[in-house]
PDB file of C-alpha atoms in Angstrom:
ATOM      1  CA  MET A   1      84.409 -48.947   1.381  1.00 86.00           C
ATOM      2  CA  GLU A   2      83.258 -45.839  -0.056  1.00 90.00           C
ATOM      3  CA  GLU A   3      80.496 -47.014   1.430  1.00 92.00           C
ATOM      4  CA  ILE A   4      82.096 -46.977   5.123  1.00 94.00           C
ATOM      5  CA  LEU A   5      83.357 -43.590   4.377  1.00 94.00           C
ATOM      6  CA  LEU A   6      79.928 -42.102   4.072  1.00 95.00           C
ATOM      7  CA  LEU A   7      78.670 -43.577   7.379  1.00 96.00           C
ATOM      8  CA  MET A   8      81.522 -42.231   9.280  1.00 96.00           C
ATOM      9  CA  VAL A   9      80.925 -38.728   7.598  1.00 96.00           C
ATOM     10  CA  LEU A  10      77.281 -38.530   8.176  1.00 97.00           C
ATOM     11  CA  MET A  11      77.480 -39.661  11.756  1.00 97.00           C
ATOM     12  CA  ILE A  12      80.041 -37.012  11.959  1.00 97.00           C
ATOM     13  CA  ALA A  13      78.441 -34.341  11.163  1.00 97.00           C
ATOM     14  CA  ILE A  14      74.929 -35.228  12.133  1.00 97.00           C
ATOM     15  CA  LEU A  15      77.453 -35.392  16.287  1.00 97.00           C
ATOM     16  CA  VAL A  16      79.010 -32.046  15.388  1.00 97.00           C
ATOM     17  CA  CYS A  17      74.510 -30.562  14.873  1.00 97.00           C
ATOM     18  CA  GLU A  18      73.960 -31.955  18.543  1.00 97.00           C
ATOM     19  CA  LEU A  19      76.888 -30.633  19.942  1.00 97.00           C
ATOM     20  CA  ILE A  20      75.528 -26.866  18.393  1.00 97.00           C
ATOM     21  CA  LYS A  21      72.276 -27.291  19.675  1.00 96.00           C
ATOM     22  CA  THR A  22      72.910 -28.948  23.161  1.00 97.00           C
ATOM     23  CA  GLN A  23      75.672 -25.760  22.937  1.00 97.00           C
ATOM     24  CA  LYS A  24      73.298 -23.808  22.445  1.00 96.00           C
ATOM     25  CA  GLU A  25      70.378 -24.906  25.225  1.00 96.00           C
ATOM     26  CA  ASN A  26      73.362 -24.051  27.676  1.00 96.00           C
ATOM     27  CA  LYS A  27      73.478 -20.635  26.577  1.00 96.00           C
ATOM     28  CA  ILE A  28      69.764 -20.278  27.267  1.00 95.00           C
ATOM     29  CA  LEU A  29      69.763 -22.333  30.204  1.00 95.00           C
ATOM     30  CA  TYR A  30      72.712 -20.402  32.112  1.00 94.00           C
ATOM     31  CA  ASN A  31      70.935 -17.219  31.057  1.00 95.00           C
ATOM     32  CA  ASN A  32      67.969 -18.045  33.155  1.00 95.00           C
ATOM     33  CA  TYR A  33      69.674 -19.541  35.316  1.00 93.00           C
ATOM     34  CA  GLN A  34      71.521 -16.182  36.045  1.00 91.00           C
ATOM     35  CA  THR A  35      68.392 -14.731  35.443  1.00 93.00           C
ATOM     36  CA  ALA A  36      67.178 -16.436  38.161  1.00 93.00           C
ATOM     37  CA  LEU A  37      69.989 -15.608  41.262  1.00 91.00           C
ATOM     38  CA  LYS A  38      69.928 -11.671  40.457  1.00 91.00           C
ATOM     39  CA  ILE A  39      65.610 -12.122  40.873  1.00 93.00           C
ATOM     40  CA  LEU A  40      66.180 -14.075  43.707  1.00 93.00           C
ATOM     41  CA  SER A  41      69.873 -11.988  45.266  1.00 90.00           C
ATOM     42  CA  GLU A  42      66.704  -8.834  45.306  1.00 91.00           C
ATOM     43  CA  TYR A  43      64.916 -10.997  48.360  1.00 92.00           C
ATOM     44  CA  ASP A  44      68.531 -12.570  49.676  1.00 90.00           C
ATOM     45  CA  PRO A  45      70.464 -10.232  50.853  1.00 89.00           C
ATOM     46  CA  LYS A  46      72.872 -12.961  51.793  1.00 90.00           C
ATOM     47  CA  LEU A  47      72.989 -14.995  48.003  1.00 88.00           C
ATOM     48  CA  LYS A  48      73.434 -10.911  46.975  1.00 87.00           C
ATOM     49  CA  GLU A  49      76.617 -10.677  49.055  1.00 88.00           C
ATOM     50  CA  TYR A  50      78.133 -13.724  47.865  1.00 88.00           C
ATOM     51  CA  LEU A  51      77.183 -13.012  43.929  1.00 85.00           C
ATOM     52  CA  GLU A  52      78.488  -9.824  44.400  1.00 85.00           C
ATOM     53  CA  GLY A  53      81.564 -11.640  45.819  1.00 86.00           C
ATOM     54  CA  GLN A  54      81.700 -13.785  42.527  1.00 83.00           C
ATOM     55  CA  ASN A  55      81.443 -11.025  40.282  1.00 76.00           C
ATOM     56  CA  ASP A  56      84.609  -9.267  42.193  1.00 75.00           C
ATOM     57  CA  THR A  57      86.958 -12.352  42.209  1.00 71.00           C
ATOM     58  CA  LYS A  58      86.372 -12.946  37.999  1.00 60.00           C
TER      59      LYS A  58
END
C-alpha cells in the first residue's frame, strides 16, 4: 500500500514540474507573439488600428 502511495506522490510531483515548465514556455511564446505583432504593426496600418483597439478595451 505504501508503494502505491509513494508512486502517486511521485507522479503528482512529475506532473507539477511539467506544468510549471509548460507555463514558462507559454509565457515566452506569448511574449514572442506580442513582439512580432508590434513589429508587424509598424508596416500594416490596419493591424496597428486593431491592436490599439484591443489595448483600449483592456
